Short mmCIF file of C-alpha atoms in Angstrom, two decimals:
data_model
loop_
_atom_site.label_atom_id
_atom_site.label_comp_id
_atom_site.label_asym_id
_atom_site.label_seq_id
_atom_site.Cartn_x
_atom_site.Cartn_y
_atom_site.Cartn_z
CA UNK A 1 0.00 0.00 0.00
CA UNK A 2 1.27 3.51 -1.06
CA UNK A 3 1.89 6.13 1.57
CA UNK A 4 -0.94 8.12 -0.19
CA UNK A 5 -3.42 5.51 0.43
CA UNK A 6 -2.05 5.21 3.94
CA UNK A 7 -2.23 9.02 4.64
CA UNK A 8 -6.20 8.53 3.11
CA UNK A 9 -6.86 6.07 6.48
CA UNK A 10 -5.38 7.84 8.63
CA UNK A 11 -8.20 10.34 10.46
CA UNK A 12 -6.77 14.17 11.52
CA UNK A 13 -9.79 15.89 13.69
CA UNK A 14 -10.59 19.13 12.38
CA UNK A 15 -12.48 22.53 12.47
CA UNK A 16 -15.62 20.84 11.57
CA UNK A 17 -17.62 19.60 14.73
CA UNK A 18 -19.67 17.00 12.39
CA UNK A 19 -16.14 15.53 11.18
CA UNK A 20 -14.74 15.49 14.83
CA UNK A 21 -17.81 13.78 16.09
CA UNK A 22 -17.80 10.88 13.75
CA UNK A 23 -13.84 10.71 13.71
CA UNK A 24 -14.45 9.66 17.61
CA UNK A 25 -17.29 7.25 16.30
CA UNK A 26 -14.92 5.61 13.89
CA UNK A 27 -12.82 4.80 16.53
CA UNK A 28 -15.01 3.45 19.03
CA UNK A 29 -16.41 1.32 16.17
CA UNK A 30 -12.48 0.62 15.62
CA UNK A 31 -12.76 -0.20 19.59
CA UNK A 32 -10.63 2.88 20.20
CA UNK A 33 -10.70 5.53 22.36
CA UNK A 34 -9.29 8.11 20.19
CA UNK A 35 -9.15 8.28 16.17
CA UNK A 36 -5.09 8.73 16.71
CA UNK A 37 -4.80 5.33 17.47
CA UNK A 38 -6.43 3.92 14.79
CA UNK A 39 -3.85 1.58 13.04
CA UNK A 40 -4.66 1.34 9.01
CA UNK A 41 -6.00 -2.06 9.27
CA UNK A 42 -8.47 -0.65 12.54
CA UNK A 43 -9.50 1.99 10.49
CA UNK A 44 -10.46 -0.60 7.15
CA UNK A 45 -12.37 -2.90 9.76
CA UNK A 46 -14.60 0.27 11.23
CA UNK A 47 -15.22 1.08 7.23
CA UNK A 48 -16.18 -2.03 6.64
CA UNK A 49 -18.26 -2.53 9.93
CA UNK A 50 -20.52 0.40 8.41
CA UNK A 51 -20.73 -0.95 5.53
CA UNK A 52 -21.90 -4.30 6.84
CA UNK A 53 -24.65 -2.80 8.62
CA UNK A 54 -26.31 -0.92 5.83
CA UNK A 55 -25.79 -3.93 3.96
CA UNK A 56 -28.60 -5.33 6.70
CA UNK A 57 -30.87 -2.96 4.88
CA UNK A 58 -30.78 -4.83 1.42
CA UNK A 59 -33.52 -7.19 2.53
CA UNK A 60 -35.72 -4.44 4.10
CA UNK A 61 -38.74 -2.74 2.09
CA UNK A 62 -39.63 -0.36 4.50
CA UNK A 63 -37.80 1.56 7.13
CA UNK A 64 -40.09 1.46 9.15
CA UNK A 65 -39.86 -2.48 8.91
CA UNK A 66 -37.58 -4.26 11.23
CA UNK A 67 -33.80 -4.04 9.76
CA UNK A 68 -35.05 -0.59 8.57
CA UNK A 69 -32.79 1.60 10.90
CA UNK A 70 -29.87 2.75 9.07
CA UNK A 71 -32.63 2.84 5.98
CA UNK A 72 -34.61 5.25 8.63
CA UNK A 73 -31.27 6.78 9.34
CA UNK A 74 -30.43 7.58 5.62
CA UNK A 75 -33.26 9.20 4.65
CA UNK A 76 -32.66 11.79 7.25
CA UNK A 77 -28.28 12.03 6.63
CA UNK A 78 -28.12 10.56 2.71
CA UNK A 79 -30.97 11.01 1.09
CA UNK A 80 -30.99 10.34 -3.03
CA UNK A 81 -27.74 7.76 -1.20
CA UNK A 82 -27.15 4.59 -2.93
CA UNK A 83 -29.17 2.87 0.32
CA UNK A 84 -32.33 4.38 -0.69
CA UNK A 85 -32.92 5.87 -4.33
CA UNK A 86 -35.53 6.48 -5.97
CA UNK A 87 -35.49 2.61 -7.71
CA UNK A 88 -35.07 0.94 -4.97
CA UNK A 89 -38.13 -1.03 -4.99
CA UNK A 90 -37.28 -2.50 -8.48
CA UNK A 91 -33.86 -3.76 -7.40
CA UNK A 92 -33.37 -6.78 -6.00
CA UNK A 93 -31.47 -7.66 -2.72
CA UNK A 94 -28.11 -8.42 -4.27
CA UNK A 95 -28.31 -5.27 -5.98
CA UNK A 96 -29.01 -3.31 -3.55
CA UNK A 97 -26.25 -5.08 -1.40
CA UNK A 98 -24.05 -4.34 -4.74
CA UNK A 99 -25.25 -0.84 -4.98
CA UNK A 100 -24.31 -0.07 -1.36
CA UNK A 101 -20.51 -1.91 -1.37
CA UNK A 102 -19.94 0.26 -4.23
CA UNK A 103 -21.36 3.61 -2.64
CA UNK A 104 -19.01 2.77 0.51
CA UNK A 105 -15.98 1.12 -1.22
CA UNK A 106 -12.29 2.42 0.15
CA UNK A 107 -9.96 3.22 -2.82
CA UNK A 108 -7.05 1.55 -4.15
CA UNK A 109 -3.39 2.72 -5.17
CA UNK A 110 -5.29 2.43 -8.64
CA UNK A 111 -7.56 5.35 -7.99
CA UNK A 112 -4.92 7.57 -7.14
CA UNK A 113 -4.34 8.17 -10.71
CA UNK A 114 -7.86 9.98 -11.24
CA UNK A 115 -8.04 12.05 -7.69
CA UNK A 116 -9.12 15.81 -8.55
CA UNK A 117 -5.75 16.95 -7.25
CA UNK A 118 -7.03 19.47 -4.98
CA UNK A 119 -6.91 19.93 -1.08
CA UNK A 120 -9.34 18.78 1.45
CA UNK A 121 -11.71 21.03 2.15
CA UNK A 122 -11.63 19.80 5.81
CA UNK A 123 -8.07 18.82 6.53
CA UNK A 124 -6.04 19.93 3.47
CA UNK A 125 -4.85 17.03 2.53
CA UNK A 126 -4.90 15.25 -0.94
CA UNK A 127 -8.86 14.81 -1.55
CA UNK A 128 -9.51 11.30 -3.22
CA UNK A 129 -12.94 12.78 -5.44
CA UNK A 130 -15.59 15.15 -4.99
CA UNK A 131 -18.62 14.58 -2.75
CA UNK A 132 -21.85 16.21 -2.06
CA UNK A 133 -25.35 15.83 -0.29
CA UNK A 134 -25.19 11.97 -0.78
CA UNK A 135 -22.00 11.46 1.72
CA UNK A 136 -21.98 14.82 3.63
CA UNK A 137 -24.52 14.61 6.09
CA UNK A 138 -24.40 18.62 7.04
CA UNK A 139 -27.96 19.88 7.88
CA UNK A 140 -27.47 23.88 7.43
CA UNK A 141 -29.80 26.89 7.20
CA UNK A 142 -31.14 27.70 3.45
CA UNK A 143 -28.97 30.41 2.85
CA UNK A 144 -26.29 27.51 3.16
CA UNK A 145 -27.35 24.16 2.08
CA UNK A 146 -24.44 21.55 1.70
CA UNK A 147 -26.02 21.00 -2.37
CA UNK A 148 -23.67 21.23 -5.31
CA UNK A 149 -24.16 24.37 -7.36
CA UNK A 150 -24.34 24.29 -10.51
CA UNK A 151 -20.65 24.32 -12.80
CA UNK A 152 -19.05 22.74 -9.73
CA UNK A 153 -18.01 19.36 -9.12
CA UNK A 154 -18.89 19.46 -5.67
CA UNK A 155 -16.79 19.12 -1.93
CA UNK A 156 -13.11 17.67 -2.33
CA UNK A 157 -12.64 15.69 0.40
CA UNK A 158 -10.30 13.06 1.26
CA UNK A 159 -10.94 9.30 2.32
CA UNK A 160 -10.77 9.72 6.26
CA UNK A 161 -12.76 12.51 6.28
CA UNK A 162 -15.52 10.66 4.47
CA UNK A 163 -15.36 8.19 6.55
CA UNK A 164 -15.75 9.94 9.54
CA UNK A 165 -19.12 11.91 7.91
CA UNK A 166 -19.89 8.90 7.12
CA UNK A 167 -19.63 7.26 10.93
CA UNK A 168 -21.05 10.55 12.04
CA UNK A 169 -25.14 9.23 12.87
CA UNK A 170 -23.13 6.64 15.20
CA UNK A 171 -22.37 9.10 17.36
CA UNK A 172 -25.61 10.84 17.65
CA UNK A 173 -29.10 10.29 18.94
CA UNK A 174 -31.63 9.94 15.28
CA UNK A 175 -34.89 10.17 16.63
CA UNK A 176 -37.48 12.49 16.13
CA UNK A 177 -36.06 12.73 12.06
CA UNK A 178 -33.31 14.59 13.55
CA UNK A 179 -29.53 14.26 14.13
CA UNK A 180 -28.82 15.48 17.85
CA UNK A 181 -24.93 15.66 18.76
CA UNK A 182 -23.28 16.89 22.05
CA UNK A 183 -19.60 18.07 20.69
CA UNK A 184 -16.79 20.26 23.05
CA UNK A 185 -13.43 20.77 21.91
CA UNK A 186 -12.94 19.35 25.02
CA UNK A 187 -11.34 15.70 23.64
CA UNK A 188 -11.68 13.48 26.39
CA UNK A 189 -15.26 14.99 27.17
CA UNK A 190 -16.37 14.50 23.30
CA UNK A 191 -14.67 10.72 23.84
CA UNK A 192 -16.95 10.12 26.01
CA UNK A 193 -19.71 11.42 25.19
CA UNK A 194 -19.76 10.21 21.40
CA UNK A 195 -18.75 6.82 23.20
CA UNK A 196 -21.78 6.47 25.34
CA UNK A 197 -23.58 7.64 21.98
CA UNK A 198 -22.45 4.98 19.50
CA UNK A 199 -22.94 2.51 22.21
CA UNK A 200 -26.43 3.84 22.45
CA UNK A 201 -26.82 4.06 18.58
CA UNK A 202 -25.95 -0.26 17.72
CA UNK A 203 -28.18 -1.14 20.64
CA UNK A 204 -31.10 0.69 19.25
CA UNK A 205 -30.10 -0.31 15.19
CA UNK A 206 -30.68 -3.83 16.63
CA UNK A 207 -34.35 -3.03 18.06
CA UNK A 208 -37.73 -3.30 16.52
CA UNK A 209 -39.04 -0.11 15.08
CA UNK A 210 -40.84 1.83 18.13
CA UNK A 211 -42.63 5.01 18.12
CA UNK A 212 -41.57 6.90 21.39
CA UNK A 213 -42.77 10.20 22.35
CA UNK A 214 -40.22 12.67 23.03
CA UNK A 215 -40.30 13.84 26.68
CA UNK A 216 -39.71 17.59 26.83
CA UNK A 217 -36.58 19.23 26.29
CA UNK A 218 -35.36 16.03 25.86
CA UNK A 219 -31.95 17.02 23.82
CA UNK A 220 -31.49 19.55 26.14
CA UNK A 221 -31.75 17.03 29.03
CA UNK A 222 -29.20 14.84 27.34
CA UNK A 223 -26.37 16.95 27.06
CA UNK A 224 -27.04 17.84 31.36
CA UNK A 225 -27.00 14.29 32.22
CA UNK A 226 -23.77 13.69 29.64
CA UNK A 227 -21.99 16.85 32.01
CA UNK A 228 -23.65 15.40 35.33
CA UNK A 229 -22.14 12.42 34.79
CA UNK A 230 -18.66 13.23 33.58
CA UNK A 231 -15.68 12.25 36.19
CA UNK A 232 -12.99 15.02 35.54
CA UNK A 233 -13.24 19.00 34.72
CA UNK A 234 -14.66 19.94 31.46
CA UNK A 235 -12.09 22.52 29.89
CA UNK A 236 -14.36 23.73 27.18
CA UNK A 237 -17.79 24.53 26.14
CA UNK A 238 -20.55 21.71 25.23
CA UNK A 239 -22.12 22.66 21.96
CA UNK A 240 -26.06 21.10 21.42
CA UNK A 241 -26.12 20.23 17.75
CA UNK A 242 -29.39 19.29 16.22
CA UNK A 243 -29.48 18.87 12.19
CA UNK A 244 -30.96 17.51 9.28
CA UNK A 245 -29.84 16.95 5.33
CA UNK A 246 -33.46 15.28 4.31
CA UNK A 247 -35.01 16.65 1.03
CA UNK A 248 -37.64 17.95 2.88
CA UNK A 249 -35.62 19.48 5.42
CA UNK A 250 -32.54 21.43 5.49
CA UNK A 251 -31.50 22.37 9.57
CA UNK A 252 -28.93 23.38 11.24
CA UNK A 253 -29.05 24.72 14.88
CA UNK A 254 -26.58 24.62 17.44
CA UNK A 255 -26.82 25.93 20.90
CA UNK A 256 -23.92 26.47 23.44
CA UNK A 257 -23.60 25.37 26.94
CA UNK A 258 -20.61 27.63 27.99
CA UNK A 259 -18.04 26.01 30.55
CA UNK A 260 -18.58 27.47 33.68
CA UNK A 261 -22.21 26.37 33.42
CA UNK A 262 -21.15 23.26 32.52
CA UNK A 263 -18.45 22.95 35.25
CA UNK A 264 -21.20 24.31 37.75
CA UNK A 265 -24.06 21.61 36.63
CA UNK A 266 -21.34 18.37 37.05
CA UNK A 267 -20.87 20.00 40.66
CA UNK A 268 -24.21 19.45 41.53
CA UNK A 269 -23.22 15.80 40.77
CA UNK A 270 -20.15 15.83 43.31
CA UNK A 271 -20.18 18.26 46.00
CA UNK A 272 -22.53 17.08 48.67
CA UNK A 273 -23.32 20.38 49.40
CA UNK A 274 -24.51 21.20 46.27
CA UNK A 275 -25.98 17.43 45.70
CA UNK A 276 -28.31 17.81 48.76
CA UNK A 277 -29.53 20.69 46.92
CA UNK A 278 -29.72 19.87 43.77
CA UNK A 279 -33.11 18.44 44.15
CA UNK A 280 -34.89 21.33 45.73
CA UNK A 281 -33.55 23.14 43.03
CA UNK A 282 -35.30 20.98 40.40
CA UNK A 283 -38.43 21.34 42.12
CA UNK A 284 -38.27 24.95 41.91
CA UNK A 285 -38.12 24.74 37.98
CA UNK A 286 -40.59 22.49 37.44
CA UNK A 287 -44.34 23.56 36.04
CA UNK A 288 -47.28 21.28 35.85
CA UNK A 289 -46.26 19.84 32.81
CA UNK A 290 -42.61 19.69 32.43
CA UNK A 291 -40.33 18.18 34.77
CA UNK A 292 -38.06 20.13 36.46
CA UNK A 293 -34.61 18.59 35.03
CA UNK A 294 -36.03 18.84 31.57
CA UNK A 295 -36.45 22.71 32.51
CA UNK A 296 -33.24 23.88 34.02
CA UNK A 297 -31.22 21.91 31.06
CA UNK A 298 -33.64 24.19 28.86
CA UNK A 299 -32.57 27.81 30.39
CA UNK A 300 -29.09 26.98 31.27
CA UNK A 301 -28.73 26.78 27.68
CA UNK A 302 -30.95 29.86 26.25
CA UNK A 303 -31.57 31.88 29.59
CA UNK A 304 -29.40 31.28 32.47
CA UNK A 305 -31.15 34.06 34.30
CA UNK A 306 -34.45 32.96 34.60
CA UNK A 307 -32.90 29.67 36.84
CA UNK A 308 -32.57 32.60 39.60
CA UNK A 309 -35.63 34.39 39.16
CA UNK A 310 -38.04 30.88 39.41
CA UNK A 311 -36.00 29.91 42.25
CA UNK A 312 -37.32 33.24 43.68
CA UNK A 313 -40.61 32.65 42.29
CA UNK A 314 -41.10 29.00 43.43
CA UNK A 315 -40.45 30.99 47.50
CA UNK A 316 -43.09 33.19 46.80
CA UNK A 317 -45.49 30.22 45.64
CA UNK A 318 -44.98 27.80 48.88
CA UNK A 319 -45.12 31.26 50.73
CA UNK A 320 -48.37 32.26 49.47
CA UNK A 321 -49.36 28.17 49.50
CA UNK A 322 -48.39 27.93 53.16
CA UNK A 323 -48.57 31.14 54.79
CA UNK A 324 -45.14 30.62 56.15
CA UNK A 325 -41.69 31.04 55.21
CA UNK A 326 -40.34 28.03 53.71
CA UNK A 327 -37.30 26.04 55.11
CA UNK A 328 -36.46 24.68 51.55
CA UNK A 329 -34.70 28.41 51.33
CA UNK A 330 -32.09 26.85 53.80
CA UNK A 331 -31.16 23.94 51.23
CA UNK A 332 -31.04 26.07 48.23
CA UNK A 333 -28.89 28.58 50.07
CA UNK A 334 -25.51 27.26 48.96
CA UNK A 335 -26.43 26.10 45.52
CA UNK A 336 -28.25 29.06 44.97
CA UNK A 337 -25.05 31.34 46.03
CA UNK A 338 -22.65 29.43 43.58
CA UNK A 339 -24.67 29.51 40.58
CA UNK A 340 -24.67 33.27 41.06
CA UNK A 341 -21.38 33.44 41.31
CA UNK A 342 -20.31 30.69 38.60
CA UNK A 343 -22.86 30.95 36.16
CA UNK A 344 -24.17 34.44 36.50
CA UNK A 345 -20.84 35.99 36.99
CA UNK A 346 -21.65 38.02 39.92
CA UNK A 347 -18.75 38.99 41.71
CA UNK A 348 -18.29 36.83 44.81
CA UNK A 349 -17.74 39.86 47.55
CA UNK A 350 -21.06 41.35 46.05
CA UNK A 351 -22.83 38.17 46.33
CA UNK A 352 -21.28 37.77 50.21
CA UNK A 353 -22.35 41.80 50.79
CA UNK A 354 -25.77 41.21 49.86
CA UNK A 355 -25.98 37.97 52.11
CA UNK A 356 -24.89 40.38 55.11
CA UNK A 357 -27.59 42.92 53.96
CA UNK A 358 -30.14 40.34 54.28
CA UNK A 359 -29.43 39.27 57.75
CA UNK A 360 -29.84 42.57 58.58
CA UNK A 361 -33.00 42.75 56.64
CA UNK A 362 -34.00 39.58 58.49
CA UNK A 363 -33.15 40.85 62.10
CA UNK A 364 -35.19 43.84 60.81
CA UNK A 365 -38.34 41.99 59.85
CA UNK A 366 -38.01 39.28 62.06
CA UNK A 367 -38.69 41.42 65.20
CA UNK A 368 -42.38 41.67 64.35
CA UNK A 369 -44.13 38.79 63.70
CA UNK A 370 -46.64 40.12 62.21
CA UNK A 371 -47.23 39.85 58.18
CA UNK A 372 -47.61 43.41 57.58
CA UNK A 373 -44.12 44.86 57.85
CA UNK A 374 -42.75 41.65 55.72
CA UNK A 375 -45.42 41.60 53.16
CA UNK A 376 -44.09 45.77 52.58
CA UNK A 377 -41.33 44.50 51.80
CA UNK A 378 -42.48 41.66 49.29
CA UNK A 379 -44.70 44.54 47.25
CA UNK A 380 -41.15 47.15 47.36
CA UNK A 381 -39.96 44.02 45.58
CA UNK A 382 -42.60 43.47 42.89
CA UNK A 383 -42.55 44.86 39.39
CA UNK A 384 -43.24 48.54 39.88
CA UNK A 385 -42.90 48.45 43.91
CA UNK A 386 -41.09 51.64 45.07
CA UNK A 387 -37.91 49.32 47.01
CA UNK A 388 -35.87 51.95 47.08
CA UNK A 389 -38.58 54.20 48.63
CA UNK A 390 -39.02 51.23 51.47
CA UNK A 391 -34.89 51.32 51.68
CA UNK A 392 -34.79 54.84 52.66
CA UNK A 393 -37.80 54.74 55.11
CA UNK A 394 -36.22 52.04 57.20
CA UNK A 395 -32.96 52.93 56.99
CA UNK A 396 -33.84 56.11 58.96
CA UNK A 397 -35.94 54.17 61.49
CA UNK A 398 -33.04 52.00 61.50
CA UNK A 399 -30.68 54.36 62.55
CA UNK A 400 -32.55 56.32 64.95
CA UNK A 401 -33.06 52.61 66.38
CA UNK A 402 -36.72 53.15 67.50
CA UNK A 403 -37.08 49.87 67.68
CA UNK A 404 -36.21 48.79 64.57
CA UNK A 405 -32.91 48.12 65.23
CA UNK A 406 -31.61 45.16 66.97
CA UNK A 407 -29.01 45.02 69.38
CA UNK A 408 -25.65 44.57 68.17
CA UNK A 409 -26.56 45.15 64.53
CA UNK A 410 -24.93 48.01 62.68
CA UNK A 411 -26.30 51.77 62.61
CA UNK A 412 -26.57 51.37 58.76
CA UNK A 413 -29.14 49.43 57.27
CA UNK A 414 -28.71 50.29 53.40
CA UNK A 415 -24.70 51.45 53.00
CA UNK A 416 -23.86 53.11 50.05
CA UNK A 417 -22.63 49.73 48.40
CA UNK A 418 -25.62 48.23 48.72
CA UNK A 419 -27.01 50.85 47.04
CA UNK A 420 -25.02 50.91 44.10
CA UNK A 421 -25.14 47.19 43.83
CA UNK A 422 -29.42 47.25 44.22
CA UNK A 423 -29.97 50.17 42.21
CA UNK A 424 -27.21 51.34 39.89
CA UNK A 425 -25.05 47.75 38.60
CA UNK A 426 -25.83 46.47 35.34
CA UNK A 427 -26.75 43.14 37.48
CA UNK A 428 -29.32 44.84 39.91
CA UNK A 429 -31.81 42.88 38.42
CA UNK A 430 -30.17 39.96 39.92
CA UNK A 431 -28.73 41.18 42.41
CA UNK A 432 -32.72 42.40 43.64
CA UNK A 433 -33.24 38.76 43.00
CA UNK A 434 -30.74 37.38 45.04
CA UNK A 435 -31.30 39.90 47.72
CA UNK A 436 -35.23 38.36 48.38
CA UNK A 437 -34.12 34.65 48.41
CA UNK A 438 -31.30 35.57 50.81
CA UNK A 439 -33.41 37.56 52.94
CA UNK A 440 -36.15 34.66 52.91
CA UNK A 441 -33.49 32.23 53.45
CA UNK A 442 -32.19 34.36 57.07
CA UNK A 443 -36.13 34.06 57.96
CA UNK A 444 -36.02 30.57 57.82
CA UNK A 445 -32.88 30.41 59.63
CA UNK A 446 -34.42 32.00 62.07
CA UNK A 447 -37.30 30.67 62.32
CA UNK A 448 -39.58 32.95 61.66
CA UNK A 449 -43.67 32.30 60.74
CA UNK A 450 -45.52 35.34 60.31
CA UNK A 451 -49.06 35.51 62.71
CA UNK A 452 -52.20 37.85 62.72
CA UNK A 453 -55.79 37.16 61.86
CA UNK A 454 -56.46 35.23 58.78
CA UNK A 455 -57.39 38.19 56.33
CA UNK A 456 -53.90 39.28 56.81
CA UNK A 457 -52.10 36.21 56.46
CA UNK A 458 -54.82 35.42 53.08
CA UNK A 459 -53.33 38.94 52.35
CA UNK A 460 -49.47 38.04 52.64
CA UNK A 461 -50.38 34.96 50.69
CA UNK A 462 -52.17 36.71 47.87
CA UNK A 463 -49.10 39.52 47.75
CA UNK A 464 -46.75 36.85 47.50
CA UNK A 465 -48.67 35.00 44.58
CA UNK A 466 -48.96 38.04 42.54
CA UNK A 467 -44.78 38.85 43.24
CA UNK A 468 -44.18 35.81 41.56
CA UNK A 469 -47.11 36.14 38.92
CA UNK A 470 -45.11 39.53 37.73
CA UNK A 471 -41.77 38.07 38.10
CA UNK A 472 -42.46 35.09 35.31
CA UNK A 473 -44.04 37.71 33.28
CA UNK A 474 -41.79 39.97 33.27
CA UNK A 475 -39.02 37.31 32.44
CA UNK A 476 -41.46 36.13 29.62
CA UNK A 477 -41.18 39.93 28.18
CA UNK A 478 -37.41 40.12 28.31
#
């Protein structure tokens, strides 16, 4: 064999995240971990491995027959593809087996003679021939579509990059007529990932045809368990890649899950701290119809925010449910604290100076137990409640003490930092946010349960509802 033809089977990861994807699914169907250690003969077996399996297909009619997966898969990734043209159902099987074995056949020191004599388009290498929507399985916007245009011969590409476009549905999940991929540049976390994928992918190929109903955000939900269960630091982004090169459908959309995200969510998985809290946390992102861990794997990827804010929200529910502060605040405390810090990139001596505010908000309104002085404080908080109005009221009651201020706390109830970080930072927003569940989570450190006659507590209850009624819709207008 000529070096050429050696350099064609040997696979080079590149820029593309669809080549890099099924360059690690070649070489877990090569029983590698990584396509660098691929030997020549590894990489021929993998080939042929593919090959074998759509050769399954030649005694199929229907995909939707059993047998009919990679057919399924095809019509999605390869459509007008040797698998499944337009003839098909006059061909026998032994042409169709013929058809395919030709469509996926590895060249020869013969063919070298007739390559275009052109680059790569991925890896710059010597391309082997010209390729286009039949072996690039690239779902991409309209403006973009992986077709040929006319006067051109189409992609130059060479053999191992082929190959790996070709292994590429191995490493993703195909249902729902869609190709969804978790990439990183992160090697060892793509490894594994595409690893658990392909593994995933020839189990299913070997099932009956089933009809499953998606669960929602259920793509979303598969790249957080894929970071939740991940053993050592991601060092890079996860990316969320959902395409399709049908006929009928040309898609491309990827979404980012940026690393300190994903290094926060796969600490929920191993500190305890954060583990014991992890839970309540879910709860509080759950609605009636979607679960809570398909939600927060939904807005960590398209609105990180919003994790925060119906965190808040969910307080203000059980509050106005119970008519008491409630202790879950205590268990989301920590969790709470680091994703503001981690995720929303709140500096971590703000984050600690608003915690110290709202033990002295706490001291304040936990003197009274009474709902009225509290539930002022809830409505300052609401959209279009005056909080900086309520701010300045008590912090002169404060300092002229006048009962307002406990022993031993400081003469200043609102410093000038505060301020600044509650009213003039580009983060107030959170920061406002943050403030509440702090200062609800020093109540219930303390203890406190608000009493009076039950119009007032039905009133605290119903103030509390409508807080978090204008919170989600003001989230929903952003």
């Amino acid at each position: 064999m000529s070096d050429a033809l050696i350099q064609q089977r040997t696979v080079i990861l590149t820029a593309s995240p669809l080549q890099r994807i099924g360059a690690f699914a070649l070489a877990r169907l090569a029983e590698r971990d990584h396509p660098d250690q691929m030997t020549v003969e590894q990489f021929d077996g993998a080939v042929g491995k593919m090959t074998e399996h759509l050769c399954l297909t030649a005694g199929v009619d229907k995909a939707s027959d059993a047998g009919g997966y990679w057919l399924s898969a095809s019509q999605a990734l390869w459509p007008n593809s040797k698998i499944n043209h337009p003839t098909r159902g006059k061909q026998s099987e032994s042409q169709r087996r013929e058809l395919i074995q030709q469509w996926r056949r590895i060249p020869r020191d013969a063919d070298i003679t007739v390559w275009p004599g052109v680059p790569c388009a991925y890896c710059d290498r010597p391309a082997c021939d010209w390729y286009g929507k039949v072996d690039i399985p690239l779902g991409a916007s309209v403006e973009h579509r992986n077709t040929t245009a006319p006067g051109h011969q189409g992609t130059p590409l060479c053999f191992a990059c082929v190959a790996s476009l070709w292994a590429f549905p191995y490493g993703c999940d195909l249902s729902g007529g869609r190709a969804t991929a978790i990439h990183s540049w992160d090697e060892d976390f793509l490894a594994r990932m595409t690893a658990v994928a392909v593994a995933r992918t020839l189990s299913i190929s070997q099932m009956p045809p089933a009809k499953v109903k998606a669960a929602p955000y259920a793509r979303e939900r598969m790249v957080l368990d894929g970071v939740r269960s991940y053993d050592r630091r991601i060092t890079a982004g996860v990316e969320l890649i959902v395409a399709s090169n049908s006929n009928r459908e040309q898609y491309l959309r990827t979404q980012e899950l940026t690393e300190p995200i994903a290094q926060w969510l796969r600490s929920t998985a191993r500190h305890p701290e954060r583990r014991a809290g992890y839970g309540a946390l879910l709860t509080t992102q759950a609605s009636k119809s979607v679960p809570g861990e398909a939600f927060l794997a939904k807005r960590v990827f398209d609105s990180p925010a919003v994790v925060l804010s119906r965190a808040v929200n969910w307080l203000l529910e059980a509050l106005s449910d119970r008519g008491t502060v409630p202790d879950e605040a205590i268990t989301l405390a920590a969790l709470v604290n680091s994703y503001c810090v981690e995720v929303l990139n709140l500096d971590e001596k703000d984050v600690t100076q608003l915690t110290e505010l709202a033990h002295r908000l706490a001291a304040l309104l936990g003197q009274d137990a009474r709902p009225g002085p509290f539930q002022g404080f809830v409505r300052a908080n609401a959209r279009g409640g005056n909080l900086d109005g309520w701010f300045r009221t008590n912090s002169v009651a404060w300092l002229l003490k006048d009962g307002h201020r406990p022993d031993g706390m400081p003469a200043v109830l609102l410093s000038t930092r505060d301020s600044r970080l509650l009213f003039d930072d580009d983060n107030r927003w959170a920061h406002r946010r943050l403030l509440f569940f702090a200062v609800i989570e020093a109540l219930a450190a303390r203890g406190w349960k608000p009493s009076g006659s039950p119009e007032e507590l039905e009133e605290l209850a119903t103030e509390a509802g409508k807080h978090a009624a204008d919170n989600d819709s003001e989230e929903e207008s952003r």
